[in-house]
Short mmCIF file of C-alpha atoms in Angstrom, two decimals:
data_model
loop_
_atom_site.label_atom_id
_atom_site.label_comp_id
_atom_site.label_asym_id
_atom_site.label_seq_id
_atom_site.Cartn_x
_atom_site.Cartn_y
_atom_site.Cartn_z
CA MET A 1 4.27 11.52 31.34
CA LYS A 2 5.94 13.72 28.73
CA ALA A 3 5.79 13.64 24.96
CA LEU A 4 8.30 11.31 23.32
CA LYS A 5 11.11 13.02 21.46
CA GLY A 6 13.45 11.61 18.82
CA PRO A 7 15.48 11.41 16.79
CA PHE A 8 13.44 8.75 15.04
CA LYS A 9 15.30 6.62 12.51
CA GLY A 10 13.35 3.84 10.86
CA LYS A 11 14.82 0.37 10.39
CA THR A 12 13.95 -2.04 7.61
CA HIS A 13 10.85 -4.12 8.23
CA PRO A 14 11.24 -7.50 9.94
CA PRO A 15 9.89 -10.53 8.00
CA ARG A 16 6.46 -10.31 9.66
CA TYR A 17 5.78 -7.17 7.60
CA GLY A 18 7.51 -8.20 4.39
CA PHE A 19 5.23 -10.69 2.67
CA HIS A 20 2.47 -8.46 1.26
CA LYS A 21 2.42 -5.04 -0.39
CA TYR A 22 0.76 -2.28 1.60
CA TRP A 23 1.21 1.47 1.60
CA ALA A 24 2.55 3.81 4.29
CA ARG A 25 3.77 0.94 6.48
CA LYS A 26 5.54 2.54 9.44
CA PRO A 27 8.91 1.33 10.79
CA ALA A 28 8.23 -1.26 13.49
CA ASN A 29 11.07 -0.01 15.69
CA VAL A 30 9.63 3.53 15.75
CA ILE A 31 6.10 2.26 16.47
CA SER A 32 7.33 -0.07 19.22
CA ARG A 33 9.30 2.73 20.86
CA HIS A 34 6.17 4.89 21.05
CA ILE A 35 4.04 2.08 22.48
CA MET A 36 6.61 1.31 25.17
CA HIS A 37 6.88 4.99 26.11
CA TYR A 38 3.19 5.82 26.34
CA THR A 39 1.70 2.61 27.76
CA LYS A 40 2.16 -0.17 30.31
CA ALA A 41 1.51 -3.89 29.94
CA GLY A 42 -2.19 -4.65 29.70
CA GLU A 43 -3.23 -1.15 28.62
CA VAL A 44 -5.33 -0.54 25.49
CA VAL A 45 -3.79 0.78 22.26
CA LEU A 46 -6.04 1.91 19.41
CA ASP A 47 -5.27 2.45 15.74
CA PRO A 48 -8.45 3.52 13.91
CA PHE A 49 -6.60 3.48 10.55
CA CYS A 50 -4.62 0.31 11.20
CA GLY A 51 -3.70 -0.54 7.59
CA SER A 52 -1.19 -3.38 7.53
CA GLY A 53 -1.29 -3.59 11.32
CA VAL A 54 2.20 -2.62 12.50
CA SER A 55 0.79 -0.73 15.49
CA VAL A 56 -1.58 -3.58 16.40
CA ILE A 57 1.04 -6.31 16.11
CA GLU A 58 3.75 -4.37 17.96
CA SER A 59 1.23 -3.65 20.73
CA LEU A 60 0.50 -7.36 21.12
CA ILE A 61 4.20 -8.25 21.11
CA ALA A 62 4.67 -5.67 23.90
CA ASP A 63 1.86 -7.37 25.89
CA ARG A 64 -0.64 -4.57 25.39
CA ARG A 65 -4.24 -5.05 24.32
CA ALA A 66 -4.91 -3.72 20.83
CA ILE A 67 -7.81 -2.45 18.76
CA GLY A 68 -7.37 -2.17 15.00
CA ILE A 69 -9.99 -0.64 12.72
CA ASP A 70 -9.86 -0.10 8.98
CA VAL A 71 -12.28 0.40 6.11
CA ASN A 72 -10.17 -1.81 3.81
CA PRO A 73 -11.05 -5.55 3.84
CA LEU A 74 -7.53 -6.43 2.69
CA ALA A 75 -6.02 -4.59 5.68
CA ILE A 76 -8.22 -6.48 8.13
CA HIS A 77 -7.50 -9.80 6.42
CA LEU A 78 -3.76 -9.07 6.49
CA VAL A 79 -3.68 -8.18 10.21
CA ARG A 80 -5.92 -11.01 11.35
CA THR A 81 -4.02 -13.58 9.31
CA THR A 82 -0.66 -12.39 10.64
CA ILE A 83 -1.93 -12.80 14.21
CA LEU A 84 -3.88 -16.04 13.82
CA GLY A 85 -1.60 -17.59 11.20
CA ALA A 86 1.32 -17.35 13.62
CA LYS A 87 -0.15 -20.30 15.50
CA SER A 88 -1.50 -22.28 12.53
CA ASP A 89 -0.30 -25.87 12.19
CA GLY A 90 0.01 -27.85 8.98
CA LEU A 91 0.74 -24.98 6.60
CA GLN A 92 3.61 -26.80 4.90
CA GLU A 93 1.45 -29.87 4.40
CA ALA A 94 -1.35 -27.71 2.94
CA PHE A 95 1.14 -26.12 0.56
CA SER A 96 2.24 -29.57 -0.60
CA GLU A 97 -1.40 -30.40 -1.35
CA LEU A 98 -1.72 -27.24 -3.43
CA GLU A 99 1.45 -28.15 -5.29
CA LYS A 100 0.04 -31.58 -6.13
CA SER A 101 -3.42 -30.37 -7.13
CA VAL A 102 -2.53 -27.15 -8.98
CA GLY A 103 1.18 -26.42 -8.96
CA ARG A 104 2.20 -29.36 -11.12
CA ARG A 105 -0.45 -28.50 -13.70
CA ILE A 106 0.67 -24.86 -13.91
CA ARG A 107 4.32 -25.87 -14.13
CA LYS A 108 3.51 -28.24 -16.98
CA THR A 109 1.99 -25.41 -19.04
CA MET A 110 5.08 -23.30 -18.29
CA THR A 111 7.59 -25.97 -19.36
CA THR A 112 9.32 -26.16 -22.75
CA SER A 113 12.46 -27.58 -24.36
CA CYS A 114 15.58 -25.55 -23.75
CA PRO A 115 16.80 -24.18 -27.14
CA LEU A 116 20.41 -24.72 -26.01
CA CYS A 117 20.39 -28.30 -24.74
CA ASP A 118 16.92 -29.62 -25.63
CA GLU A 119 16.23 -30.58 -22.00
CA ALA A 120 12.84 -29.81 -20.42
CA ALA A 121 13.02 -26.48 -18.60
CA GLU A 122 10.57 -24.27 -16.71
CA ILE A 123 9.77 -20.80 -18.09
CA LYS A 124 10.51 -18.07 -15.54
CA TYR A 125 8.72 -15.36 -17.47
CA ARG A 126 7.63 -14.32 -20.94
CA VAL A 127 7.95 -10.85 -22.49
CA TRP A 128 4.86 -9.50 -24.24
CA SER A 129 3.91 -6.37 -26.17
CA SER A 130 0.47 -4.76 -26.11
CA VAL A 131 -1.45 -5.00 -29.40
CA ALA A 132 -4.12 -2.42 -30.23
CA THR A 133 -6.96 -2.92 -32.70
CA CYS A 134 -7.72 0.30 -34.54
CA PRO A 135 -11.42 1.21 -34.10
CA GLN A 136 -11.36 2.98 -37.48
CA CYS A 137 -9.77 0.44 -39.83
CA ALA A 138 -9.42 -2.71 -37.65
CA ASN A 139 -5.64 -2.76 -38.15
CA GLU A 140 -3.80 -4.72 -35.44
CA GLN A 141 -0.70 -2.84 -34.29
CA VAL A 142 2.04 -3.73 -31.82
CA LEU A 143 2.47 -0.64 -29.63
CA ALA A 144 6.13 -1.19 -28.72
CA LYS A 145 8.89 -3.78 -28.80
CA PRO A 146 11.56 -4.44 -26.16
CA GLY A 147 14.13 -1.65 -26.13
CA GLU A 148 11.94 0.76 -28.08
CA ARG A 149 10.92 4.10 -26.65
CA ALA A 150 7.40 4.62 -27.92
CA PRO A 151 5.78 8.08 -28.01
CA ARG A 152 3.19 8.93 -25.34
CA THR A 153 0.41 9.03 -27.94
CA ILE A 154 0.31 6.30 -30.57
CA ARG A 155 -1.61 6.50 -33.83
CA CYS A 156 -2.59 3.82 -36.30
CA LYS A 157 0.05 3.40 -38.99
CA LYS A 158 -2.63 2.83 -41.62
CA CYS A 159 -5.27 5.50 -40.95
CA ASN A 160 -3.63 7.74 -38.32
CA HIS A 161 -6.46 7.17 -35.83
CA SER A 162 -5.52 7.49 -32.14
CA LEU A 163 -4.89 4.19 -30.31
CA PRO A 164 -5.60 4.73 -26.59
CA ALA A 165 -5.29 2.02 -23.93
CA THR A 166 -8.92 1.00 -24.44
CA THR A 167 -8.05 -0.35 -27.91
CA VAL A 168 -5.66 -2.99 -26.51
CA LYS A 169 -7.40 -6.37 -26.65
CA GLN A 170 -4.46 -8.79 -26.93
CA ASP A 171 -0.69 -9.19 -26.50
CA ALA A 172 2.08 -10.36 -28.85
CA LEU A 173 4.86 -12.59 -27.55
CA ASN A 174 8.47 -11.42 -27.92
CA SER A 175 10.65 -13.77 -25.89
CA PHE A 176 11.02 -15.85 -22.75
CA THR A 177 13.66 -16.83 -20.23
CA LEU A 178 14.24 -20.26 -18.71
CA ASP A 179 15.31 -21.96 -15.52
CA CYS A 180 17.20 -24.84 -17.18
CA LYS A 181 18.83 -27.07 -14.58
CA ASN A 182 21.08 -28.59 -17.25
CA CYS A 183 22.81 -25.68 -19.04
CA ARG A 184 21.71 -22.81 -16.73
CA PRO A 185 21.28 -20.00 -19.31
CA LYS A 186 21.02 -17.31 -16.63
CA GLY A 187 19.17 -14.24 -17.90
CA LYS A 188 19.30 -15.31 -21.55
CA LEU A 189 16.27 -14.37 -23.63
CA PHE A 190 14.99 -16.70 -26.32
CA LYS A 191 12.92 -15.24 -29.15
CA ALA A 192 9.36 -16.47 -29.56
CA LYS A 193 6.15 -15.65 -31.39
CA GLY A 194 2.50 -15.93 -30.51
CA LYS A 195 -0.55 -13.98 -29.41
CA SER A 196 -2.76 -14.10 -26.36
CA LYS A 197 -6.12 -12.71 -25.40
CA LEU A 198 -6.52 -10.88 -22.12
CA GLY A 199 -8.60 -11.95 -19.13
CA PRO A 200 -12.40 -11.87 -19.42
CA ASP A 201 -14.53 -8.78 -19.97
CA THR A 202 -16.97 -10.28 -17.45
CA SER A 203 -14.57 -9.87 -14.52
CA ALA A 204 -15.06 -7.13 -11.92
CA GLY A 205 -14.57 -3.54 -13.04
CA PHE A 206 -12.75 -0.56 -11.58
CA ILE A 207 -13.94 2.80 -10.35
CA THR A 208 -13.10 5.14 -13.22
CA ASN A 209 -10.24 7.43 -12.26
CA LYS A 210 -7.88 8.88 -14.86
CA ARG A 211 -5.26 9.73 -12.28
CA ILE A 212 -4.66 6.06 -11.44
CA LEU A 213 -5.23 5.06 -15.08
CA ALA A 214 -8.42 3.18 -14.34
CA HIS A 215 -10.21 4.12 -17.56
CA ALA A 216 -13.88 3.48 -18.26
CA GLY A 217 -14.43 -0.15 -19.16
CA LEU A 218 -11.23 -1.47 -17.53
CA ARG A 219 -11.83 -4.87 -15.95
CA ILE A 220 -9.59 -6.73 -13.53
CA GLY A 221 -9.25 -9.51 -16.11
CA HIS A 222 -7.68 -7.03 -18.52
CA LEU A 223 -4.65 -6.81 -16.21
CA TYR A 224 -3.75 -10.41 -17.06
CA ILE A 225 -2.67 -12.59 -19.94
CA GLU A 226 -5.49 -15.10 -20.40
CA GLU A 227 -3.26 -17.99 -19.26
CA ASN A 228 -2.24 -16.29 -16.00
CA TRP A 229 -5.86 -15.44 -15.28
CA ARG A 230 -6.74 -19.13 -15.55
CA HIS A 231 -3.83 -20.08 -13.30
CA LEU A 232 -4.86 -17.62 -10.59
CA LYS A 233 -8.42 -18.89 -10.74
CA SER A 234 -7.21 -22.50 -10.46
CA LEU A 235 -5.24 -21.59 -7.36
CA GLU A 236 -8.22 -19.73 -5.91
CA ARG A 237 -10.51 -22.77 -6.35
CA ALA A 238 -7.95 -25.09 -4.77
CA ILE A 239 -7.38 -22.75 -1.80
CA ASN A 240 -11.12 -22.51 -1.16
CA LYS A 241 -11.20 -26.29 -0.64
CA LEU A 242 -8.72 -26.07 2.25
CA PRO A 243 -9.77 -25.89 5.93
CA ALA A 244 -10.93 -22.39 6.89
CA ALA A 245 -7.79 -21.47 8.89
CA HIS A 246 -5.54 -22.47 5.97
CA GLN A 247 -7.77 -20.69 3.46
CA GLU A 248 -7.11 -17.36 5.20
CA VAL A 249 -3.34 -17.82 5.03
CA PHE A 250 -3.13 -18.98 1.42
CA LEU A 251 -5.60 -16.38 0.16
CA LEU A 252 -3.17 -13.83 1.52
CA ALA A 253 -0.36 -15.49 -0.44
CA LEU A 254 -2.59 -15.42 -3.53
CA THR A 255 -3.37 -11.70 -3.22
CA ALA A 256 0.35 -11.09 -2.73
CA THR A 257 0.91 -12.94 -6.01
CA ALA A 258 -1.82 -11.13 -7.93
CA ALA A 259 0.15 -8.01 -8.90
CA GLN A 260 3.30 -9.97 -9.80
CA ALA A 261 1.31 -12.25 -12.08
CA SER A 262 -0.31 -9.32 -13.90
CA ARG A 263 0.57 -7.20 -16.93
CA LEU A 264 1.48 -4.33 -14.57
CA ILE A 265 5.09 -5.52 -14.39
CA PRO A 266 7.34 -3.69 -16.88
CA PHE A 267 10.15 -5.40 -18.76
CA ARG A 268 13.27 -3.36 -18.03
CA LYS A 269 16.81 -4.44 -18.83
CA ASN A 270 15.90 -8.10 -18.39
CA LEU A 271 15.39 -7.48 -14.64
CA SER A 272 19.12 -6.87 -14.23
CA THR A 273 18.47 -3.83 -12.03
CA GLY A 274 15.81 -5.35 -9.76
CA GLY A 275 13.06 -7.92 -9.47
CA PRO A 276 9.53 -7.72 -10.87
CA ALA A 277 7.47 -5.20 -8.91
CA TRP A 278 4.34 -3.05 -9.14
CA THR A 279 5.83 0.40 -8.49
CA VAL A 280 4.19 2.67 -11.05
CA PRO A 281 1.23 4.81 -9.87
CA GLY A 282 -2.09 3.19 -10.61
CA PHE A 283 -3.01 0.57 -13.16
CA TRP A 284 -0.58 1.56 -15.87
CA ILE A 285 0.08 -1.39 -18.17
CA PRO A 286 3.51 -0.99 -19.79
CA ARG A 287 3.49 -1.50 -23.54
CA VAL A 288 6.18 -4.12 -23.02
CA HIS A 289 5.49 -6.18 -19.93
CA LEU A 290 6.10 -9.52 -18.27
CA GLN A 291 4.09 -12.65 -17.78
CA MET A 292 5.54 -14.12 -14.62
CA ASN A 293 5.23 -17.82 -13.90
CA VAL A 294 2.25 -17.88 -11.51
CA TRP A 295 3.31 -20.96 -9.59
CA ARG A 296 6.88 -19.76 -9.08
CA SER A 297 5.54 -16.39 -7.86
CA PHE A 298 3.02 -18.05 -5.55
CA LYS A 299 5.63 -20.41 -4.15
CA SER A 300 7.99 -17.51 -3.49
CA ARG A 301 5.23 -15.56 -1.72
CA CYS A 302 4.34 -18.58 0.40
CA LYS A 303 7.96 -18.89 1.53
CA ARG A 304 8.00 -15.21 2.52
CA LEU A 305 4.65 -15.61 4.25
CA PHE A 306 5.80 -18.65 6.27
CA ARG A 307 8.98 -16.83 7.23
CA GLY A 308 6.93 -13.83 8.30
CA LEU A 309 4.56 -15.91 10.41
CA GLN A 310 7.51 -17.67 12.07
CA ASP A 311 9.02 -14.27 12.84
CA ALA A 312 5.70 -13.12 14.33
CA GLN A 313 5.49 -16.22 16.48
CA SER A 314 9.08 -16.02 17.72
CA SER A 315 8.58 -12.32 18.51
CA GLY A 316 5.82 -13.21 20.97
CA LEU A 317 2.73 -12.67 18.84
CA ALA A 318 1.35 -16.17 19.40
CA PRO A 319 -0.70 -17.32 21.15
CA LYS A 320 -2.89 -14.20 21.07
CA GLU A 321 -6.67 -14.30 21.01
CA LEU A 322 -8.93 -12.10 18.89
CA VAL A 323 -12.27 -11.19 20.43
CA ASP A 324 -15.27 -8.97 19.75
CA ILE A 325 -14.74 -5.35 20.68
CA LYS A 326 -17.25 -5.66 23.53
CA GLU A 327 -15.20 -8.47 25.10
CA LEU A 328 -11.71 -6.98 24.85
CA ASN A 329 -11.19 -7.54 28.58
CA LYS A 330 -11.40 -11.29 27.88
CA GLY A 331 -8.88 -11.36 25.03
CA ASP A 332 -5.85 -9.68 23.52
CA ALA A 333 -7.09 -7.79 20.48
CA SER A 334 -10.09 -6.79 18.43
CA ILE A 335 -9.51 -6.30 14.70
CA PHE A 336 -12.50 -5.36 12.60
CA LEU A 337 -13.74 -3.72 9.43
CA GLY A 338 -15.16 -0.40 10.50
CA ASP A 339 -15.39 3.35 10.29
CA ALA A 340 -12.93 5.54 12.20
CA LYS A 341 -15.56 8.27 12.32
CA LYS A 342 -17.91 6.19 14.48
CA THR A 343 -16.85 3.29 16.67
CA ASP A 344 -18.60 1.23 19.34
CA LEU A 345 -15.92 1.98 21.91
CA PRO A 346 -16.97 3.41 25.29
CA SER A 347 -15.90 6.97 26.04
CA GLU A 348 -12.46 7.32 27.67
CA SER A 349 -11.70 3.59 27.34
CA VAL A 350 -8.41 3.83 25.41
CA ASP A 351 -5.00 4.46 26.96
CA TYR A 352 -3.13 5.45 23.80
CA ILE A 353 -3.83 6.07 20.12
CA ILE A 354 -1.15 5.69 17.45
CA THR A 355 -2.19 6.08 13.83
CA ASP A 356 -1.48 7.49 10.40
CA PRO A 357 -4.72 8.79 8.92
CA PRO A 358 -5.13 8.90 5.12
CA TYR A 359 -2.71 11.36 3.53
CA GLY A 360 -5.24 13.31 1.51
CA ASP A 361 -4.74 12.47 -2.16
CA SER A 362 -1.34 10.75 -1.80
CA VAL A 363 -2.75 7.22 -2.15
CA PRO A 364 -6.39 6.27 -2.83
CA TYR A 365 -6.11 3.09 -0.74
CA LEU A 366 -9.38 1.41 -1.63
CA GLU A 367 -9.06 2.15 -5.32
CA PHE A 368 -5.59 0.59 -5.45
CA SER A 369 -6.85 -2.41 -3.48
CA GLN A 370 -9.53 -3.19 -6.10
CA LEU A 371 -7.02 -5.63 -7.58
CA TRP A 372 -7.40 -7.86 -4.51
CA PHE A 373 -11.05 -7.63 -3.48
CA PRO A 374 -12.40 -10.26 -5.93
CA LEU A 375 -9.91 -12.84 -4.62
CA LEU A 376 -10.97 -12.13 -1.03
CA LYS A 377 -14.64 -12.01 -2.08
CA LYS A 378 -15.00 -8.92 0.09
CA LEU A 379 -15.95 -5.43 -0.98
CA PRO A 380 -15.46 -2.25 1.08
CA ASP A 381 -17.88 0.56 1.72
CA PHE A 382 -16.19 3.14 -0.51
CA GLY A 383 -18.40 5.87 0.93
CA LYS A 384 -16.81 5.53 4.37
CA GLU A 385 -13.25 6.11 3.17
CA ILE A 386 -11.63 9.40 4.19
CA VAL A 387 -9.67 10.33 1.09
CA ILE A 388 -9.28 12.83 -1.71
CA SER A 389 -10.00 11.04 -4.98
CA ASP A 390 -9.87 12.30 -8.54
CA SER A 391 -12.76 10.00 -9.44
CA ALA A 392 -15.76 12.16 -10.34
CA LYS A 393 -18.14 9.39 -9.29
CA ARG A 394 -16.89 9.28 -5.71
CA GLU A 395 -17.36 12.96 -4.79
CA LYS A 396 -14.35 12.79 -2.49
CA GLY A 397 -12.81 16.25 -2.66
CA LEU A 398 -10.99 18.37 -0.10
CA ALA A 399 -14.23 19.41 1.66
CA ALA A 400 -15.33 15.80 2.17
CA PHE A 401 -11.82 14.87 3.34
CA THR A 402 -11.76 17.75 5.84
CA LYS A 403 -15.16 16.79 7.21
CA GLY A 404 -14.28 13.10 7.51
CA LEU A 405 -10.96 13.81 9.21
CA SER A 406 -12.66 16.14 11.71
CA GLN A 407 -15.21 13.45 12.56
CA ALA A 408 -12.44 10.87 13.04
CA PHE A 409 -10.43 13.12 15.37
CA THR A 410 -13.55 13.96 17.36
CA GLU A 411 -14.18 10.24 17.80
CA MET A 412 -10.55 9.63 18.84
CA TYR A 413 -10.86 12.43 21.39
CA ARG A 414 -14.03 10.85 22.78
CA VAL A 415 -12.58 7.37 23.35
CA LEU A 416 -9.15 8.46 24.65
CA LYS A 417 -8.64 8.86 28.38
CA LYS A 418 -7.88 12.32 29.73
CA GLY A 419 -4.21 13.16 30.04
CA ARG A 420 -3.23 10.47 27.51
CA TYR A 421 -1.57 10.81 24.10
CA LEU A 422 -2.36 10.50 20.42
CA THR A 423 0.60 10.00 18.08
CA CYS A 424 -0.16 10.89 14.48
CA PHE A 425 2.10 10.20 11.50
CA PHE A 426 1.31 12.33 8.47
CA GLN A 427 2.73 13.37 5.12
CA ASN A 428 1.52 15.39 2.17
CA ARG A 429 2.91 18.17 0.03
CA SER A 430 -0.38 20.07 -0.06
CA LEU A 431 -0.76 22.81 2.54
CA ASP A 432 -4.54 22.52 2.19
CA VAL A 433 -4.37 18.91 3.38
CA TRP A 434 -2.15 19.89 6.33
CA GLN A 435 -4.66 22.59 7.18
CA ALA A 436 -7.42 19.96 7.26
CA LEU A 437 -5.35 17.88 9.71
CA GLY A 438 -4.60 20.85 11.94
CA ARG A 439 -8.20 21.96 12.15
CA ALA A 440 -9.38 18.40 12.79
CA ALA A 441 -6.97 17.84 15.68
CA GLN A 442 -7.40 21.22 17.32
CA GLY A 443 -11.13 21.35 16.69
CA ALA A 444 -11.53 18.04 18.51
CA GLY A 445 -9.67 19.45 21.52
CA PHE A 446 -6.18 17.92 21.18
CA HIS A 447 -3.11 19.96 22.08
CA LEU A 448 0.17 19.52 20.24
CA GLU A 449 3.08 18.71 22.56
CA HIS A 450 5.87 17.91 20.10
CA VAL A 451 6.56 17.53 16.37
CA GLU A 452 9.51 16.23 14.34
CA VAL A 453 10.37 14.12 11.29
CA VAL A 454 10.85 10.35 11.08
CA GLU A 455 13.74 9.37 8.84
CA PRO A 456 12.70 6.29 6.82
CA ALA A 457 14.93 3.26 6.39
CA VAL A 458 13.89 2.96 2.74
CA VAL A 459 11.48 4.70 0.36
CA SER A 460 8.10 3.11 1.02
CA ALA A 461 5.66 1.56 -1.46
CA LYS A 462 3.40 4.50 -0.70
CA SER A 463 6.03 6.94 -1.96
CA GLN A 464 6.49 4.81 -5.07
CA LEU A 465 2.75 4.91 -5.74
CA ALA A 466 2.18 8.52 -4.70
CA ARG A 467 2.12 11.65 -6.83
CA SER A 468 5.40 12.88 -8.24
CA GLY A 469 7.43 14.85 -5.75
CA SER A 470 5.82 13.38 -2.61
CA LEU A 471 7.75 13.59 0.63
CA THR A 472 9.56 10.43 1.67
CA GLY A 473 9.70 11.02 5.43
CA ASP A 474 6.72 11.31 7.79
CA VAL A 475 6.10 14.11 10.25
CA VAL A 476 5.19 12.67 13.65
CA LEU A 477 2.92 14.79 15.84
CA GLN A 478 2.48 14.09 19.56
CA PHE A 479 -0.95 15.29 20.76
CA ILE A 480 -2.35 15.15 24.28
CA LYS A 481 -5.96 15.09 25.44
CA PRO A 482 -5.86 17.67 28.23
CA LYS A 483 -7.57 16.85 31.50
CA ALA A 484 -9.72 19.95 31.04
CA LYS A 485 -10.92 20.61 27.48
CA ARG A 486 -9.63 23.88 26.14
CA VAL A 487 -10.09 24.46 22.43
CA LYS A 488 -6.91 26.05 21.16
CA LYS A 489 -7.40 28.04 17.99
CA SER A 490 -4.53 28.61 15.63
CA SER A 491 -4.41 31.08 12.80
CA THR A 492 -3.16 31.12 9.24
CA LYS A 493 -2.00 34.69 9.81
CA ASN A 494 1.66 35.24 8.87
CA TRP A 495 2.06 31.61 7.87
CA LYS A 496 4.22 32.52 4.87
CA LYS A 497 6.50 34.58 7.09
CA VAL A 498 7.01 31.61 9.42
CA ALA A 499 7.56 29.23 6.49
CA ARG A 500 10.06 31.54 4.78
CA LYS A 501 12.09 31.96 7.98
CA ALA A 502 12.13 28.19 8.55
CA ALA A 503 13.46 27.59 5.04
CA GLN A 504 16.12 30.30 5.41
CA ASP A 505 17.24 29.04 8.85
CA TYR A 506 17.53 25.47 7.58
CA LYS A 507 19.64 26.51 4.60
CA LYS A 508 22.00 28.39 6.92
CA ALA A 509 22.31 25.40 9.26
CA VAL A 510 23.42 22.85 6.63
CA THR A 511 26.64 22.68 4.66
CA LYS A 512 25.19 21.55 1.34
CA GLU A 513 22.15 22.50 -0.72
CA PRO A 514 19.13 20.86 0.96
CA THR A 515 16.75 18.60 -0.95
CA PHE A 516 13.09 19.41 -1.47
CA GLU A 517 12.14 16.81 1.17
CA GLU A 518 14.51 18.32 3.76
CA LEU A 519 13.31 21.88 3.24
CA ALA A 520 9.64 20.88 3.12
CA SER A 521 9.95 18.91 6.36
CA ALA A 522 11.70 21.84 8.07
CA VAL A 523 8.91 24.20 7.00
CA LEU A 524 6.12 21.87 8.15
CA VAL A 525 7.72 21.29 11.55
CA SER A 526 8.20 25.03 12.06
CA LEU A 527 4.59 25.81 11.16
CA TRP A 528 3.32 23.32 13.71
CA GLN A 529 5.79 24.45 16.37
CA ASN A 530 4.57 28.01 15.95
CA ASP A 531 0.90 27.03 16.16
CA VAL A 532 0.30 28.15 12.60
CA ILE A 533 -2.24 26.25 10.53
CA CYS A 534 -0.93 26.10 6.98
CA GLY A 535 -2.32 28.21 4.20
CA GLN A 536 -3.06 27.00 0.70
CA GLY A 537 -1.16 25.58 -2.23
CA ASP A 538 1.67 23.16 -2.86
CA LEU A 539 4.87 22.96 -0.83
CA GLU A 540 7.04 22.74 -3.93
CA ASP A 541 5.48 25.92 -5.34
CA LEU A 542 5.94 27.65 -1.99
CA LEU A 543 9.63 26.75 -1.76
CA ALA A 544 10.14 27.81 -5.39
CA GLU A 545 8.58 31.16 -4.50
CA PHE A 546 11.05 31.57 -1.61
CA SER A 547 13.99 30.79 -3.91
CA SER A 548 12.99 33.31 -6.58
#
């Protein structure tokens, strides 16, 4: 067996991967191609950082046995529900029950008289502005109005005291838009006035991290208008009364609704350039934001979820059986909350590993997922996450990341059969993070057989939520576990010389000025091809140095 070579061009996700936000979701066609190349029917595929489960699900569709591990409870819930929900009966009937018990009540609170024809009409969304209360003089001040470009730092108009995000305790209503079946005022905004408190201070809090705008004292309730918080809680109570199998499915629809129903959705050009979406890094609450209709959002998510489960079923995912890891020979897959650094798998029991380990500091997965944990009533072990986090409380710097990654690769080496492959997707603009990956893989005993870039079909949610200037395409590395362990040591010696030559050669080979992503990818591929472990610093700074 030889290493798989591209080109690799991602296609847009099929419906089975389109009903819930998750980061760094890999193109299913690229994952499936790898699985078909490296394994046969019935063989075991492992993804110790399974995330949203593309590798697990595509393995099952290809009639392989799959093991998916992740430290994130949402990831495990998402994968298990996609697999088991594909064979669930009575989902439409359960949705109708939710509509009767909760949906009608929510719709009633979101119904008003149309200002144009006086007929009853449902509110699609309201537009609100954040209101700060000055801690110095108690003045209440609207921070921005629709169409205004407010300064980064806002001060009280009465006493000039600074008004940071922590001083926002309520919102002021600006306008709303309707779905009137009579006169159909598409996109028209109607002016309105009013104020609303935010969700409760007693709700779960966030890990403080300035980078993702989770400031000290921020609670999950603060992300919501008080009314939407009540509506989400009403839905949660109703879902928890459903049979267990249906609960799992509709809780997933509820978590998919949670961000859309929050104050994280900016009001931009009356949504004329795109739908409501959480695309800004972290928990930034725009000064002018939307209050989406919770029931309409939930209903839309349920439709996407049902379509996704039907796609999974028609693709061959059902009927598949989930079993305990110790009984994998009796079932199709084992999906569990766990630690990639230490598994219960027997040595040399896995035929193929395909994974994308955490990308350093690109996305703090568990910290972003804090929005969803209370709805699932599941909390992760934050200490087990391999990540670089700017949160001082977590003590997750580069050294901890390097150590964790090395332990994970050592464990992958242990469980993989000799002569078999590990495919690793990775992306980061920090050469220090790439160095951690290189040392982890080579230190464990893996040998690199091939490396190239995957061209994405679209810019992923991860790229939207990553640091400015992040790469948009993944580098895919094909490692082999040699039949006789030979630790291959690479050096950082002359790494700048190799990188400079790669950048120069790429510029000569193309007819137009290359983008940062193109040059950075060319440099990374060349470094790996030349067995050079990267040095230190940022790729953008390095390329700027070469251009000067």
